[in-house]
Amino acid sequence: MEPIKATGYFFTGPNLAFEKKEFEINSLADDEVIVQVAGCGLCHTDISFLTGQVKTKHELPLILGHEISGTVIQTGKHAEQFKATKVVIPAVLPCGDCDICHSGRDNVCQAQLMPGNDFHGGFATHIKVPAQHLCVLPEPLGDIKLASFSVVADAMTTPYQSLKRSNLKDGDVAIVIGVGGVGTYMVQHGKNIGATIIALDIDEKKLAHAKTMGASHTICVKGMAEHEVKKAVRTLVKENSLKKFGWKVFEMSGTAPGQMVAFSLLSFAGTLGVIGFTMEKVNIRLSNVMAFDADVFGNWGCSPKYYIDVVNDVLTGKINVVDNVEEHPLDDINKIIPLALEHKLEKRVIFTP
Amino acid sequence: MEPIKATGYFFTGPNLAFEKKEFEINSLADDEVIVQVAGCGLCHTDISFLTGQVKTKHELPLILGHEISGTVIQTGKHAEQFKATKVVIPAVLPCGDCDICHSGRDNVCQAQLMPGNDFHGGFATHIKVPAQHLCVLPEPLGDIKLASFSVVADAMTTPYQSLKRSNLKDGDVAIVIGVGGVGTYMVQHGKNIGATIIALDIDEKKLAHAKTMGASHTICVKGMAEHEVKKAVRTLVKENSLKKFGWKVFEMSGTAPGQMVAFSLLSFAGTLGVIGFTMEKVNIRLSNVMAFDADVFGNWGCSPKYYIDVVNDVLTGKINVVDNVEEHPLDDINKIIPLALEHKLEKRVIFTP
């Protein structure tokens, strides 16, 4: 193959600025492709790597970034059908051939690979990836930039997998706790299925945005105790003659207080989805799950098989991506990261090389 | 109707001996029947009422007991098809006509009635009940006494509902924590479906019994820390080449330590069933449910629709009831209760009037 000259931002150690470096891609396996990156989203997981809270599986230095869209510019012998296609690279790449994959739970395949964790990711001009699970975008893309599709990986598909797992239906009550970069898509997926969405957050601005994304009701829970939140939700449900049981609660905040509120909102035949992640423990009466005949689930990313559904929802306007992302040149990455650390970003950041 | 002269043991207040009293049943609604009690099981819930930990919904004095089998001796106008049948009375009697019932979750119907909680129960010679959900036993019953079928209600069917909810399959690994009066049936249901059963308990005697009931492996976890239990299970799974993921853990002990162990055994694509109940809270990293792409469920009793499956399993010998129960005359109830309080009973007690 013709070697590819690429540039990437390398993570060299906790709390250090990324190092810009050129590198060369000069080999390609039969089942791999090289993607010219159009955009790569900045995810909470990248921040966890950056602060040293979570360790990458691959040794450092490593290029982070796992929400990637781009154009295939070279293909291995067995991946020629991907030539010149525009793609989203799934954040989780299952092996496709183990017992877990065969059981339909490929998003937790134990041999899975994750860009920007197991191998060089998307904060770069180019990336080499296995072709098997690439999500090929149906063209034309209309008004939506190729870079914007990057957030399909993870931010948009993880809550879609949650939707599937929760079995949310038309007419159900969905309570979304935390309507930030991922929660805002949970609101949209739930709305698209016909559920009534109650959005909870501690930030009035995010709640106002959630309303424009399809939330029917919002409650600012800042400073409220769990029992006060529960009372407020119950009052709202009563006043609006919504279903009194079987609530589906989606915990997207990834905080212990968020999880405590979420658990306290379990109702008869209710469901709690744990989607946000925190290392913190919570003190809960687990037996409530029994007393309420309830379900709790969590999902690790999303199976690549669902990506195309979400892409189609973006293309048909059922999912609004434009108002939920902001683009920045990749060369500004070391300026943007501090803003992310200080929670000063209002929208999902996409870096464009 | 001809009034029925009955005798029952009345619960009059926490920690007081039951009072034997005669009473008369002299009215019968169109959809009700009178059952002559053959046997009534003593359940953990009765003990919770007795100690005052949980309050009955009906005011005191009240006849407790909700695991009841017997013979229908009088029928209301619309229940004539039950005349002279031998029946099990479900522990949970749903209304059959609300949104929850229509959604297939009738075991948490909010208008449900429970014998020995909402109305006079089975620690008596006779009981008046709504006929709608009675489980009619196919005759002949063979060698199994009618009284023995009483434990189908609750002890045998609650873990059957857990089996259904867990989606346990042939070839799966099922870990049953606590193999007492209910857990022993979880072992049998799991074995019948083709799962490999690992039984955990702090009592060697119960574990030895669980083995005769179908457990392939047992671990006495007395004095073991959570991580030691986890290690022991992992070693066992490895040595026996069992499935390394997707374990289905059934917490039957209804204790905080049991729940902690159960939660620590969550594995990739794993499932945890919370079947035992305790008021105690546990301190857990709820996010593990997300990291493992796992499921947690709990079930409140069992839908009456599954009772006949379990009855048939008893009749065909797939479920062993004989070795798991001991009969005592109802008149000994005040002698037996202290033994139950001191955990001195080895088998499920059935009181026969």
XYZ file of C-alpha atoms in Angstrom:
706
model
C 0.000 0.000 0.000
C 0.827 3.673 -0.436
C 1.754 4.888 3.097
C -0.628 7.493 4.516
C 0.822 10.540 6.219
C -1.421 11.384 9.145
C -1.474 13.812 12.057
C -2.889 13.056 15.474
C -3.152 14.409 18.995
C -1.505 11.941 21.360
C -2.478 11.386 24.975
C 0.798 10.857 26.853
C -0.286 10.830 30.487
C -2.960 12.036 32.942
C -3.635 15.776 32.918
C -1.034 16.511 30.229
C -1.847 18.487 27.092
C -2.251 16.347 23.965
C 0.873 16.232 21.792
C 0.405 16.922 18.090
C 2.502 14.503 16.039
C 2.715 13.161 12.543
C 2.541 9.426 12.054
C 2.424 7.053 9.142
C -0.039 4.287 8.360
C 1.884 1.837 6.190
C 0.172 -1.508 6.612
C -3.405 -2.680 6.224
C -4.888 -6.097 7.033
C -7.306 -7.688 4.578
C -10.313 -6.830 6.752
C -9.274 -3.273 7.586
C -9.842 0.138 6.052
C -8.377 3.588 6.458
C -10.869 6.334 7.191
C -10.136 9.995 6.607
C -11.689 11.546 9.699
C -14.408 14.162 9.098
C -15.220 14.658 12.771
C -14.655 13.096 16.173
C -16.860 13.810 19.183
C -15.481 14.504 22.653
C -17.021 12.084 25.153
C -17.120 11.877 28.943
C -15.026 8.703 28.628
C -12.208 10.681 26.977
C -12.271 13.024 29.959
C -12.075 10.034 32.333
C -8.969 8.825 30.472
C -7.524 12.308 30.492
C -7.908 12.832 34.213
C -6.496 9.379 34.938
C -9.770 8.159 36.489
C -9.960 5.355 33.932
C -6.963 3.770 32.206
C -6.834 3.108 28.480
C -6.397 -0.543 27.533
C -3.631 0.310 25.049
C -0.402 1.701 26.447
C 0.396 5.405 26.077
C 0.997 7.430 24.004
C -2.394 6.850 22.401
C -4.715 8.920 20.226
C -8.095 9.116 22.022
C -11.549 9.649 20.490
C -14.230 7.049 19.684
C -17.082 9.013 18.079
C -15.861 9.110 14.519
C -17.275 9.751 11.071
C -15.353 10.029 7.841
C -14.650 8.696 4.382
C -13.013 5.375 3.570
C -9.930 6.112 1.467
C -8.166 2.729 1.425
C -9.471 -0.794 1.847
C -7.975 -4.178 2.610
C -8.544 -7.046 0.190
C -11.718 -8.270 1.922
C -13.178 -4.838 2.575
C -13.349 -3.429 -0.920
C -17.100 -2.897 -0.736
C -16.410 -0.009 1.639
C -14.271 1.901 -0.864
C -15.120 5.645 -0.951
C -18.104 5.225 1.368
C -18.953 7.685 4.085
C -19.109 5.902 7.418
C -19.649 6.096 11.149
C -17.207 3.930 13.112
C -19.047 2.211 15.984
C -17.593 3.048 19.388
C -17.613 -0.644 20.246
C -16.339 -3.110 17.642
C -17.356 -6.670 18.623
C -15.471 -9.725 17.332
C -18.718 -11.007 15.827
C -17.787 -14.621 16.411
C -17.918 -15.484 20.127
C -20.720 -16.883 22.300
C -21.689 -13.412 23.538
C -21.886 -12.067 19.969
C -23.936 -15.070 18.861
C -26.279 -14.539 21.810
C -27.159 -11.067 20.452
C -25.283 -9.159 23.145
C -22.343 -8.159 20.941
C -22.008 -4.773 22.624
C -20.400 -6.578 25.588
C -18.261 -8.906 23.488
C -15.202 -9.617 25.607
C -12.932 -9.401 22.574
C -14.384 -6.045 21.534
C -12.154 -3.225 20.350
C -12.760 0.448 21.019
C -11.074 3.192 19.011
C -9.139 5.571 21.245
C -8.856 2.878 23.904
C -7.640 -0.382 22.332
C -6.019 1.340 19.329
C -5.465 4.864 17.970
C -8.726 6.817 17.865
C -10.290 9.724 16.054
C -8.511 12.854 17.312
C -6.466 12.629 14.105
C -6.682 13.113 10.371
C -6.849 9.373 9.679
C -7.656 6.136 11.452
C -7.168 2.486 10.582
C -10.064 0.246 11.691
C -11.554 -3.221 11.151
C -14.240 -2.863 8.463
C -16.717 -5.486 9.676
C -19.093 -3.255 11.640
C -18.716 0.092 9.850
C -22.029 1.874 9.433
C -22.209 3.082 5.825
C -24.217 6.301 5.463
C -26.867 6.332 2.744
C -26.136 9.315 0.494
C -26.963 12.088 -0.105
C -26.618 13.400 3.442
C -28.661 16.513 2.660
C -27.966 19.517 4.853
C -26.194 17.552 7.537
C -22.431 17.590 7.536
C -20.540 14.315 7.544
C -18.708 15.489 10.694
C -22.019 15.789 12.574
C -22.677 12.078 12.132
C -19.693 11.327 14.377
C -21.896 11.612 17.474
C -24.092 8.798 16.190
C -21.359 6.650 17.743
C -22.001 6.585 21.494
C -23.888 9.845 22.271
C -26.817 8.998 20.018
C -26.719 5.194 19.837
C -26.094 4.398 23.512
C -29.502 5.824 24.509
C -31.007 4.075 21.482
C -29.781 0.764 22.876
C -31.311 1.854 26.207
C -34.597 2.459 24.421
C -34.485 -1.068 22.989
C -33.552 -2.612 26.342
C -36.242 -0.697 28.226
C -39.020 -1.765 25.861
C -40.418 1.782 26.020
C -43.712 2.029 24.164
C -46.158 4.518 22.772
C -48.139 5.991 25.693
C -45.536 5.173 28.343
C -44.098 7.666 30.803
C -40.326 8.125 30.412
C -38.409 10.050 33.046
C -35.001 11.215 31.821
C -32.592 12.285 34.563
C -29.809 14.481 33.187
C -30.428 16.050 29.780
C -26.891 16.831 28.681
C -24.992 15.530 25.657
C -26.450 12.008 25.838
C -29.700 12.635 27.725
C -30.893 15.023 25.034
C -30.947 12.075 22.591
C -32.734 9.864 25.128
C -35.459 12.542 25.143
C -35.635 12.449 21.343
C -35.672 8.643 21.027
C -38.399 8.427 23.680
C -40.459 11.133 22.025
C -40.120 9.393 18.636
C -41.562 6.173 20.091
C -44.574 8.089 21.433
C -43.714 8.241 25.131
C -44.465 11.229 27.336
C -41.094 12.583 28.463
C -40.498 14.119 31.866
C -37.004 15.635 31.936
C -35.174 16.206 35.229
C -31.972 18.223 35.594
C -30.325 20.693 37.936
C -29.769 23.134 35.051
C -32.722 25.274 33.860
C -31.002 25.993 30.550
C -30.611 22.310 29.731
C -34.243 21.731 30.674
C -35.390 24.534 28.369
C -33.387 22.897 25.591
C -34.862 19.463 26.432
C -38.304 20.979 25.902
C -37.386 22.024 22.384
C -36.119 18.453 21.835
C -39.437 16.870 22.784
C -39.752 16.735 26.567
C -43.397 17.325 27.538
C -42.575 18.277 31.108
C -39.473 19.423 32.952
C -38.585 19.659 36.617
C -35.549 21.535 37.878
C -34.455 19.339 40.786
C -31.642 21.567 42.018
C -31.535 21.448 45.816
C -34.471 19.056 46.047
C -34.400 15.963 48.277
C -35.323 12.594 46.769
C -38.764 12.511 48.366
C -39.466 16.024 47.058
C -38.545 14.954 43.526
C -40.788 11.912 43.875
C -43.655 14.069 45.080
C -43.167 16.555 42.236
C -43.196 13.755 39.645
C -46.293 12.177 41.193
C -48.125 15.512 41.207
C -47.187 16.109 37.594
C -48.342 12.620 36.593
C -51.657 13.119 38.395
C -52.309 16.589 36.973
C -51.647 15.371 33.461
C -53.531 12.064 33.846
C -50.454 10.066 32.861
C -49.909 6.357 33.595
C -49.382 5.808 37.327
C -47.321 2.644 36.993
C -44.713 1.155 34.699
C -42.609 4.331 34.546
C -39.357 3.946 32.643
C -36.631 5.960 34.347
C -33.418 6.695 32.436
C -30.475 7.767 34.609
C -28.147 9.700 32.301
C -26.380 11.992 34.781
C -23.772 9.483 35.911
C -23.864 10.882 39.449
C -24.694 9.287 42.788
C -27.459 11.829 43.565
C -28.943 11.180 40.111
C -28.932 7.443 40.773
C -30.551 7.908 44.184
C -33.360 9.950 42.634
C -33.702 7.420 39.811
C -33.969 4.492 42.220
C -36.537 6.315 44.341
C -38.687 6.774 41.222
C -39.070 3.012 40.702
C -42.780 2.305 40.606
C -44.941 -0.801 40.188
C -43.810 -2.739 37.110
C -41.333 0.095 36.583
C -37.972 0.054 34.833
C -34.741 1.848 35.660
C -32.040 2.229 33.032
C -28.573 2.996 34.396
C -26.880 4.696 31.466
C -24.608 7.284 33.068
C -21.560 5.936 34.897
C -20.026 6.858 38.235
C -17.522 5.042 40.429
C -19.498 6.162 43.505
C -21.628 3.714 45.438
C -25.214 4.354 46.510
C -27.059 3.143 49.589
C -30.381 1.708 48.436
C -33.067 -0.752 49.492
C -32.473 -3.262 46.711
C -35.570 -5.200 47.815
C -37.691 -2.385 46.343
C -36.996 -4.020 42.983
C -38.869 -7.060 44.334
C -41.640 -5.113 46.072
C -42.352 -3.190 42.848
C -41.913 -6.190 40.512
C -39.479 -3.887 38.746
C -36.559 -4.089 36.327
C -33.166 -2.407 36.353
C -30.857 -2.582 33.371
C -27.688 -0.946 32.205
C -26.186 -0.869 28.759
C -22.618 -0.695 27.637
C -22.671 1.295 24.418
C -24.741 0.020 21.566
C -24.672 -2.907 19.205
C -23.481 -1.807 15.729
C -26.644 -3.376 14.311
C -28.714 -0.432 15.555
C -26.514 2.314 14.090
C -28.287 2.437 10.756
C -31.693 2.987 12.459
C -30.290 6.036 14.210
C -28.585 7.330 11.046
C -31.915 7.089 9.247
C -33.621 8.993 12.061
C -31.035 11.770 11.624
C -31.508 11.828 7.844
C -35.301 12.027 8.124
C -35.146 14.754 10.757
C -36.557 12.602 13.575
C -33.341 13.175 15.487
C -31.980 16.697 15.671
C -28.198 16.687 15.700
C -27.503 20.208 14.424
C -28.735 21.963 17.571
C -26.884 19.588 19.883
C -23.326 19.834 18.636
C -20.660 22.477 18.134
C -17.695 22.054 15.830
C -14.153 23.061 16.712
C -10.946 22.646 14.750
C -8.975 19.671 16.047
C -6.040 22.036 16.471
C -8.015 23.760 19.262
C -8.308 20.533 21.278
C -5.960 21.687 24.043
C -8.008 24.888 24.429
C -11.361 23.068 24.529
C -10.435 20.346 27.026
C -10.191 22.766 30.001
C -13.701 24.030 29.184
C -14.949 20.450 29.226
C -13.267 19.855 32.575
C -14.982 22.940 33.968
C -18.376 21.849 32.526
C -18.483 25.034 30.458
C -19.517 23.370 27.192
C -23.203 23.488 26.419
C -23.204 21.200 23.420
C -21.385 18.062 22.367
C -18.043 19.110 20.848
C -16.986 17.648 17.520
C -13.358 18.118 16.498
C -12.709 18.468 12.791
C -9.184 17.891 11.484
C -77.039 -20.369 51.599
C -76.609 -22.839 54.428
C -74.274 -21.073 56.941
C -70.877 -22.763 57.346
C -69.515 -23.244 60.837
C -65.773 -22.721 60.679
C -62.843 -22.532 63.077
C -59.801 -20.298 62.629
C -56.707 -19.068 64.387
C -56.925 -15.277 64.665
C -53.971 -12.909 64.720
C -54.846 -10.221 67.253
C -51.608 -8.229 67.571
C -47.814 -8.404 67.203
C -46.123 -11.223 69.113
C -49.362 -12.532 70.614
C -50.393 -16.176 70.361
C -53.093 -16.876 67.763
C -56.598 -17.115 69.219
C -58.664 -20.124 68.221
C -62.245 -19.061 67.520
C -65.310 -20.330 65.762
C -66.847 -18.144 63.086
C -69.673 -18.438 60.611
C -69.645 -17.879 56.863
C -73.212 -16.961 55.995
C -73.041 -15.021 52.761
C -71.499 -15.687 49.368
C -71.197 -13.338 46.388
C -71.976 -14.655 42.900
C -68.294 -14.894 41.988
C -67.125 -16.417 45.267
C -66.661 -19.940 46.583
C -66.080 -21.532 49.970
C -63.066 -23.798 50.188
C -62.642 -26.429 52.876
C -58.957 -26.035 53.708
C -56.786 -29.153 53.287
C -53.511 -27.405 54.116
C -52.023 -23.952 54.546
C -48.270 -23.270 54.342
C -46.453 -21.052 56.831
C -44.584 -18.324 54.947
C -41.915 -15.779 55.896
C -44.548 -13.086 55.246
C -46.766 -14.522 57.996
C -43.789 -14.221 60.340
C -43.307 -10.576 59.295
C -46.952 -9.885 60.146
C -46.614 -11.754 63.400
C -43.579 -9.822 64.594
C -45.132 -6.518 63.582
C -42.438 -5.824 60.950
C -45.095 -5.623 58.259
C -48.720 -4.601 58.812
C -51.664 -6.510 57.381
C -53.881 -4.488 55.069
C -57.046 -5.704 56.802
C -57.569 -4.645 60.403
C -57.051 -7.109 63.249
C -58.147 -9.624 64.338
C -57.399 -11.442 61.083
C -56.771 -15.071 60.118
C -53.352 -15.215 58.412
C -52.103 -17.766 55.839
C -51.927 -17.435 52.041
C -50.597 -20.796 50.799
C -53.836 -22.714 50.639
C -55.158 -25.865 49.022
C -58.522 -27.457 49.573
C -61.870 -28.537 48.181
C -64.611 -26.214 46.961
C -67.736 -26.992 48.973
C -70.035 -24.108 48.035
C -70.163 -21.876 44.988
C -71.738 -18.551 44.090
C -74.083 -18.338 41.118
C -71.322 -17.498 38.617
C -68.750 -19.919 39.987
C -70.649 -23.175 39.697
C -67.986 -24.733 37.457
C -65.732 -24.947 40.530
C -68.188 -27.113 42.491
C -66.414 -30.032 44.259
C -63.063 -29.285 42.589
C -59.756 -29.516 44.405
C -57.944 -26.206 44.153
C -54.913 -24.134 45.023
C -55.797 -20.541 45.952
C -53.222 -18.156 44.420
C -51.422 -16.045 47.015
C -52.090 -12.974 44.896
C -55.568 -12.525 43.413
C -55.481 -9.795 40.722
C -58.603 -7.888 39.695
C -58.107 -9.081 36.123
C -59.510 -5.905 34.652
C -57.108 -2.981 35.148
C -54.329 -1.603 32.935
C -51.645 -3.535 34.841
C -53.572 -6.803 34.482
C -54.142 -6.157 30.779
C -50.418 -5.457 30.358
C -49.635 -9.000 31.549
C -48.245 -7.939 34.928
C -51.277 -9.016 36.966
C -49.112 -10.150 39.879
C -48.648 -6.445 40.757
C -52.266 -5.471 40.128
C -52.908 -2.557 42.463
C -56.372 -3.860 43.289
C -55.059 -7.335 44.116
C -56.309 -9.235 47.120
C -54.180 -11.551 49.251
C -55.684 -14.130 51.602
C -54.470 -13.644 55.148
C -53.716 -9.989 54.436
C -56.711 -8.372 52.727
C -59.230 -10.908 54.062
C -59.309 -13.986 56.300
C -56.698 -16.529 55.224
C -55.965 -20.224 55.445
C -55.120 -20.927 59.075
C -58.700 -22.118 59.407
C -61.037 -24.926 58.446
C -62.752 -22.881 55.733
C -62.109 -19.814 53.624
C -64.291 -17.701 51.355
C -62.503 -16.463 48.193
C -63.166 -14.958 44.769
C -63.262 -17.855 42.285
C -61.780 -16.133 39.214
C -58.155 -17.222 39.580
C -58.507 -20.532 41.435
C -56.127 -23.161 40.125
C -58.125 -26.360 39.666
C -56.018 -29.488 40.211
C -56.294 -32.176 37.531
C -57.311 -35.428 39.268
C -56.227 -37.998 40.287
C -53.503 -36.491 42.450
C -51.705 -39.834 42.775
C -49.540 -40.237 45.841
C -49.420 -36.539 46.648
C -51.736 -35.275 49.333
C -54.039 -32.368 48.578
C -52.532 -30.530 51.586
C -49.067 -30.677 49.988
C -50.269 -28.642 47.013
C -50.787 -25.654 49.325
C -47.143 -24.623 48.898
C -47.668 -24.276 45.147
C -48.995 -20.866 46.169
C -45.983 -18.631 46.819
C -43.125 -21.028 47.803
C -43.204 -22.900 44.499
C -44.713 -20.391 42.094
C -42.790 -17.263 43.145
C -39.479 -18.789 41.953
C -41.292 -20.053 38.857
C -42.218 -16.459 38.021
C -38.530 -15.598 38.647
C -37.566 -18.295 36.172
C -39.865 -16.753 33.563
C -38.620 -13.214 34.243
C -34.944 -14.253 34.148
C -35.273 -15.997 30.791
C -33.065 -18.808 32.125
C -32.261 -21.313 29.395
C -30.835 -24.766 28.840
C -27.055 -24.576 29.268
C -27.080 -21.426 31.402
C -25.378 -21.061 34.758
C -27.831 -20.315 37.591
C -26.488 -19.288 40.988
C -29.064 -19.696 43.746
C -28.239 -17.835 46.967
C -30.170 -19.262 49.908
C -31.645 -22.723 49.435
C -34.328 -22.737 52.117
C -38.087 -23.126 51.711
C -38.294 -21.113 48.487
C -34.733 -21.459 47.155
C -35.068 -25.224 47.021
C -37.763 -24.796 44.371
C -35.646 -22.268 42.461
C -33.022 -25.029 42.245
C -35.604 -27.473 40.903
C -37.137 -25.073 38.352
C -33.651 -24.182 37.096
C -32.606 -27.810 36.880
C -35.808 -28.661 34.973
C -35.023 -26.027 32.338
C -31.543 -27.524 31.836
C -29.421 -24.958 33.666
C -26.361 -25.849 35.732
C -27.179 -24.894 39.310
C -24.621 -23.554 41.759
C -26.217 -23.344 45.212
C -24.811 -20.993 47.876
C -25.830 -21.026 51.513
C -24.346 -20.662 54.979
C -25.881 -23.993 56.061
C -24.149 -27.245 54.984
C -27.294 -29.253 55.667
C -29.398 -27.121 53.332
C -26.687 -27.384 50.682
C -26.626 -31.175 50.950
C -30.404 -31.138 50.475
C -30.080 -28.750 47.503
C -27.817 -31.319 45.868
C -30.484 -33.977 46.128
C -32.893 -31.441 44.576
C -30.727 -30.919 41.499
C -27.910 -28.494 42.333
C -24.765 -29.532 40.440
C -22.435 -27.623 42.738
C -22.667 -26.159 46.205
C -20.535 -23.657 48.089
C -20.884 -23.092 51.814
C -20.262 -19.337 52.068
C -20.369 -19.095 55.855
C -17.788 -16.549 57.009
C -16.644 -15.773 53.470
C -16.173 -12.205 52.234
C -17.842 -11.167 48.966
C -14.627 -11.285 46.958
C -13.905 -14.768 48.318
C -17.323 -15.990 47.206
C -16.744 -14.447 43.796
C -13.368 -16.151 43.500
C -14.806 -19.505 44.581
C -17.583 -19.258 41.981
C -15.129 -18.262 39.256
C -12.831 -21.175 40.100
C -15.754 -23.568 40.056
C -16.960 -22.213 36.703
C -13.478 -22.555 35.219
C -12.852 -26.065 36.547
C -16.160 -27.243 35.151
C -15.877 -25.375 31.835
C -19.165 -23.571 32.430
C -20.267 -20.381 30.692
C -18.149 -17.433 31.841
C -20.757 -14.763 31.185
C -24.481 -14.310 31.370
C -24.808 -15.855 34.814
C -28.292 -15.691 36.282
C -28.092 -15.031 40.005
C -31.172 -15.652 42.170
C -31.088 -13.982 45.589
C -33.487 -15.967 47.763
C -32.026 -15.351 51.232
C -33.724 -11.994 51.802
C -30.686 -10.731 53.730
C -28.378 -7.773 53.133
C -25.230 -9.980 53.051
C -26.942 -12.273 50.536
C -27.804 -9.267 48.355
C -24.225 -7.969 48.541
C -22.873 -11.329 47.393
C -25.518 -11.533 44.678
C -24.674 -8.067 43.357
C -20.964 -8.853 43.364
C -21.682 -11.899 41.174
C -23.106 -9.781 38.365
C -21.128 -10.646 35.253
C -21.155 -9.526 31.624
C -24.678 -9.785 30.240
C -25.622 -11.200 33.635
C -28.948 -11.131 35.435
C -29.750 -10.717 39.103
C -33.146 -11.724 40.457
C -34.074 -10.183 43.798
C -36.604 -12.650 45.196
C -35.948 -12.592 48.944
C -37.029 -9.447 50.782
C -35.320 -7.427 53.485
C -35.945 -3.903 54.764
C -32.175 -3.376 55.028
C -30.322 -1.189 52.550
C -27.136 -2.197 50.742
C -24.247 -0.011 49.622
C -23.488 -0.928 46.016
C -21.924 0.519 42.883
C -25.120 0.652 40.840
C -23.084 1.620 37.752
C -21.850 -1.990 37.590
C -25.201 -2.781 36.018
C -24.143 -0.478 33.174
C -20.527 -1.663 32.970
C -21.708 -5.300 32.721
C -24.665 -4.589 30.415
C -26.615 -6.443 33.060
C -30.194 -6.838 34.253
C -31.708 -6.810 37.708
C -35.309 -7.795 38.307
C -37.522 -8.573 41.236
C -40.849 -10.316 41.300
C -43.799 -9.920 43.564
C -45.319 -13.366 43.836
C -46.510 -15.049 40.698
C -49.235 -14.540 38.168
C -52.048 -17.101 38.665
C -51.633 -18.038 34.982
C -48.452 -19.982 35.796
C -49.913 -22.027 38.665
C -51.119 -24.860 36.470
C -47.615 -25.330 34.949
C -46.187 -25.810 38.423
C -49.030 -28.120 39.480
C -48.322 -30.279 36.436
C -44.607 -30.363 37.317
C -45.562 -31.646 40.768
C -47.912 -34.269 39.333
C -45.291 -35.552 36.871
C -42.575 -35.667 39.527
C -40.466 -32.865 38.016
C -40.911 -30.928 41.230
C -40.409 -32.760 44.500
C -42.725 -31.427 47.165
C -42.831 -34.414 49.530
C -39.239 -34.026 50.741
C -39.592 -30.274 51.223
C -42.577 -30.001 53.518
C -43.657 -31.184 56.933
C -47.261 -31.357 58.067
C -48.475 -30.259 61.478
C -52.000 -30.118 62.876
C -53.341 -26.570 62.749
C -54.043 -26.896 66.468
C -50.248 -26.950 67.013
C -49.772 -23.562 65.341
C -48.878 -21.756 68.582
C -46.214 -24.408 69.308
C -44.704 -24.265 65.832
C -44.462 -20.478 65.476
C -41.667 -20.125 68.108
C -39.621 -22.729 66.184
C -40.070 -20.687 63.017
C -38.951 -17.540 64.842
C -35.820 -19.355 66.005
C -35.122 -20.731 62.485
C -35.432 -24.262 63.819
C -37.671 -25.577 61.051
C -35.893 -27.443 58.287
C -38.801 -27.810 55.909
C -41.777 -25.724 54.877
C -44.533 -26.245 57.436
C -48.048 -27.024 56.263
C -50.843 -26.730 58.798
C -53.745 -29.136 58.372
C -57.060 -28.354 60.106
